[in-house]
């Protein structure tokens, strides 16, 4: 039994390497190009000997051809990171891609496919920052994010937009990522970031997901550097407005006449319940015209660090997400993927899977 | 014997009885996975590799050709972990009488898909055959009752013959 992966993977690798069907036909010793074509479309089975020859000719391990839990040349990532060496990020991208591929493959088999249609924002590179802010405000309103949008944003992305949102232990220096696949969107958030940064990353990556075709983001974005390019600045304005709608700013105001230490204390006190960083709140107030830029720049940065706490917030969200945990647990239970394979893909010991899923209220007994 | 079954037999103090009463074989990848640091279990079992080599009647090296043959036969094999994949890749090369002892639901499903449901055996059944009752209870998937029920359910789902 061959589920069709093998032919599709052969085609993907051949195209990735820039080989024509004629060239691979010669390499494999087929009589004609139609044989390869039939294999690639799944109309003809691949024999064991042929599979071995494909593995050698295309220089990939055998597993590559049949592993459903792998992004094989599919999907584009946009990483919010700073100073992560390229080989380390490449390796992490492969691991992160496996989580997304796992969700995609199991979801398709178990009746939890992503939405047929994608939602998009009607913004373009020509849009103004005010347009992005207005879109963020409307998003928070239309998706019912309430008085503290940071608390409901992830759930709305999963439930209303069908986006896979995963909390992960990323390599140091990675803050988050968006991933765009033909049939699925995903956002990864480094759960070890402080809450305000996590929420901001989520809203920022949401912008990229909702504007991917009109404004495809760069693969790498340095969150520690000033935003480069219009798309990133539009994303920042959208994110700030989603998390800090004007109504919330007014509710937490008034802001006139504040400066220096008094302003810093007010920013810290207001940022915490909104689930944002004091610094992000400061610039949102400037953008909303509620705080003069010169006054904002005059605040001592040290007073805003960790929202005025001595230590960063310690709260650590559980790994992955509830929909992810539910799907994987059900798939193991129904014999769609082995427990050992899941543990390996998730980077957890078998005995830790139950705890990781229980953190989302998902009961799971590996039974082994 | 797959990795999980070897670990469970050690955890429950059943290994000595098992290897004394049966002709046990496995593959190299499973032996590697039984070693400290590679078990992916918490806590780990302490299993001396040399003793394992002495206890097992054979530890098979699996070739890429055997893996390719197994994948070409059913690419559902890719749902398994490395040791489980190699164990099936080896088993499918054999023409003698063999049974496979592994507790994983997906491995069971593969066996049923391949029409080899009657070759799957529960650890509890192997132990019962040599008159051994583990001091510690076996985990769910190693019990004969679970194994029988799961195999029957799989056979119905896969539309194959009832094992």
PDB file of C-alpha atoms in Angstrom, chain B residues 49-108:
ATOM      1  CA  UNK B  49      24.269  -4.165  26.441  1.00  0.00           C
ATOM      2  CA  UNK B  50      26.624  -7.102  26.825  1.00  0.00           C
ATOM      3  CA  UNK B  51      24.038  -9.032  28.829  1.00  0.00           C
ATOM      4  CA  UNK B  52      21.366  -8.220  26.274  1.00  0.00           C
ATOM      5  CA  UNK B  53      23.614  -9.529  23.501  1.00  0.00           C
ATOM      6  CA  UNK B  54      24.120 -12.715  25.488  1.00  0.00           C
ATOM      7  CA  UNK B  55      20.393 -13.131  26.205  1.00  0.00           C
ATOM      8  CA  UNK B  56      19.153 -12.577  22.652  1.00  0.00           C
ATOM      9  CA  UNK B  57      19.497 -15.384  20.151  1.00  0.00           C
ATOM     10  CA  UNK B  58      20.050 -12.918  17.324  1.00  0.00           C
ATOM     11  CA  UNK B  59      20.411  -9.178  16.782  1.00  0.00           C
ATOM     12  CA  UNK B  60      19.831  -8.445  13.133  1.00  0.00           C
ATOM     13  CA  UNK B  61      21.442  -5.718  11.077  1.00  0.00           C
ATOM     14  CA  UNK B  62      18.857  -4.168   8.761  1.00  0.00           C
ATOM     15  CA  UNK B  63      19.917  -3.018   5.315  1.00  0.00           C
ATOM     16  CA  UNK B  64      18.578  -0.127   3.244  1.00  0.00           C
ATOM     17  CA  UNK B  65      17.343  -2.691   0.744  1.00  0.00           C
ATOM     18  CA  UNK B  66      15.206  -4.321   3.443  1.00  0.00           C
ATOM     19  CA  UNK B  67      13.906  -0.936   4.581  1.00  0.00           C
ATOM     20  CA  UNK B  68      13.056  -0.016   1.000  1.00  0.00           C
ATOM     21  CA  UNK B  69      11.248  -3.312   0.491  1.00  0.00           C
ATOM     22  CA  UNK B  70       9.166  -2.737   3.608  1.00  0.00           C
ATOM     23  CA  UNK B  71       8.357   0.868   2.664  1.00  0.00           C
ATOM     24  CA  UNK B  72       7.400  -0.138  -0.849  1.00  0.00           C
ATOM     25  CA  UNK B  73       5.101  -2.794   0.594  1.00  0.00           C
ATOM     26  CA  UNK B  74       3.294  -0.344   2.899  1.00  0.00           C
ATOM     27  CA  UNK B  75       4.423   3.214   3.486  1.00  0.00           C
ATOM     28  CA  UNK B  76       2.351   3.266   6.684  1.00  0.00           C
ATOM     29  CA  UNK B  77       5.646   1.993   8.113  1.00  0.00           C
ATOM     30  CA  UNK B  78       6.803   5.631   8.171  1.00  0.00           C
ATOM     31  CA  UNK B  79       4.434   6.246  11.117  1.00  0.00           C
ATOM     32  CA  UNK B  80       6.759   4.231  13.352  1.00  0.00           C
ATOM     33  CA  UNK B  81       9.923   5.103  15.211  1.00  0.00           C
ATOM     34  CA  UNK B  82      13.294   3.912  13.953  1.00  0.00           C
ATOM     35  CA  UNK B  83      13.521   0.712  16.025  1.00  0.00           C
ATOM     36  CA  UNK B  84       9.921  -0.235  15.254  1.00  0.00           C
ATOM     37  CA  UNK B  85      10.514   0.399  11.536  1.00  0.00           C
ATOM     38  CA  UNK B  86      13.639  -1.717  11.466  1.00  0.00           C
ATOM     39  CA  UNK B  87      11.972  -4.530  13.359  1.00  0.00           C
ATOM     40  CA  UNK B  88       9.180  -4.722  10.764  1.00  0.00           C
ATOM     41  CA  UNK B  89      11.659  -4.298   7.896  1.00  0.00           C
ATOM     42  CA  UNK B  90      13.500  -7.339   9.215  1.00  0.00           C
ATOM     43  CA  UNK B  91      10.389  -9.374  10.006  1.00  0.00           C
ATOM     44  CA  UNK B  92       9.111  -8.970   6.447  1.00  0.00           C
ATOM     45  CA  UNK B  93      12.230 -10.657   5.082  1.00  0.00           C
ATOM     46  CA  UNK B  94      11.615 -13.881   6.992  1.00  0.00           C
ATOM     47  CA  UNK B  95       9.912 -16.969   5.752  1.00  0.00           C
ATOM     48  CA  UNK B  96      10.131 -19.010   8.961  1.00  0.00           C
ATOM     49  CA  UNK B  97       7.698 -19.025  11.888  1.00  0.00           C
ATOM     50  CA  UNK B  98       7.992 -15.808  13.860  1.00  0.00           C
ATOM     51  CA  UNK B  99       5.879 -13.623  16.110  1.00  0.00           C
ATOM     52  CA  UNK B 100       6.418  -9.959  16.869  1.00  0.00           C
ATOM     53  CA  UNK B 101       6.049  -8.634  20.404  1.00  0.00           C
ATOM     54  CA  UNK B 102       5.430  -4.889  20.576  1.00  0.00           C
ATOM     55  CA  UNK B 103       2.811  -2.844  22.405  1.00  0.00           C
ATOM     56  CA  UNK B 104       2.320   0.097  20.082  1.00  0.00           C
ATOM     57  CA  UNK B 105      -1.124   0.603  18.582  1.00  0.00           C
ATOM     58  CA  UNK B 106       0.290   1.877  15.296  1.00  0.00           C
ATOM     59  CA  UNK B 107       2.669  -1.064  15.003  1.00  0.00           C
ATOM     60  CA  UNK B 108      -0.315  -3.336  15.546  1.00  0.00           C
TER      61      UNK B 108
END
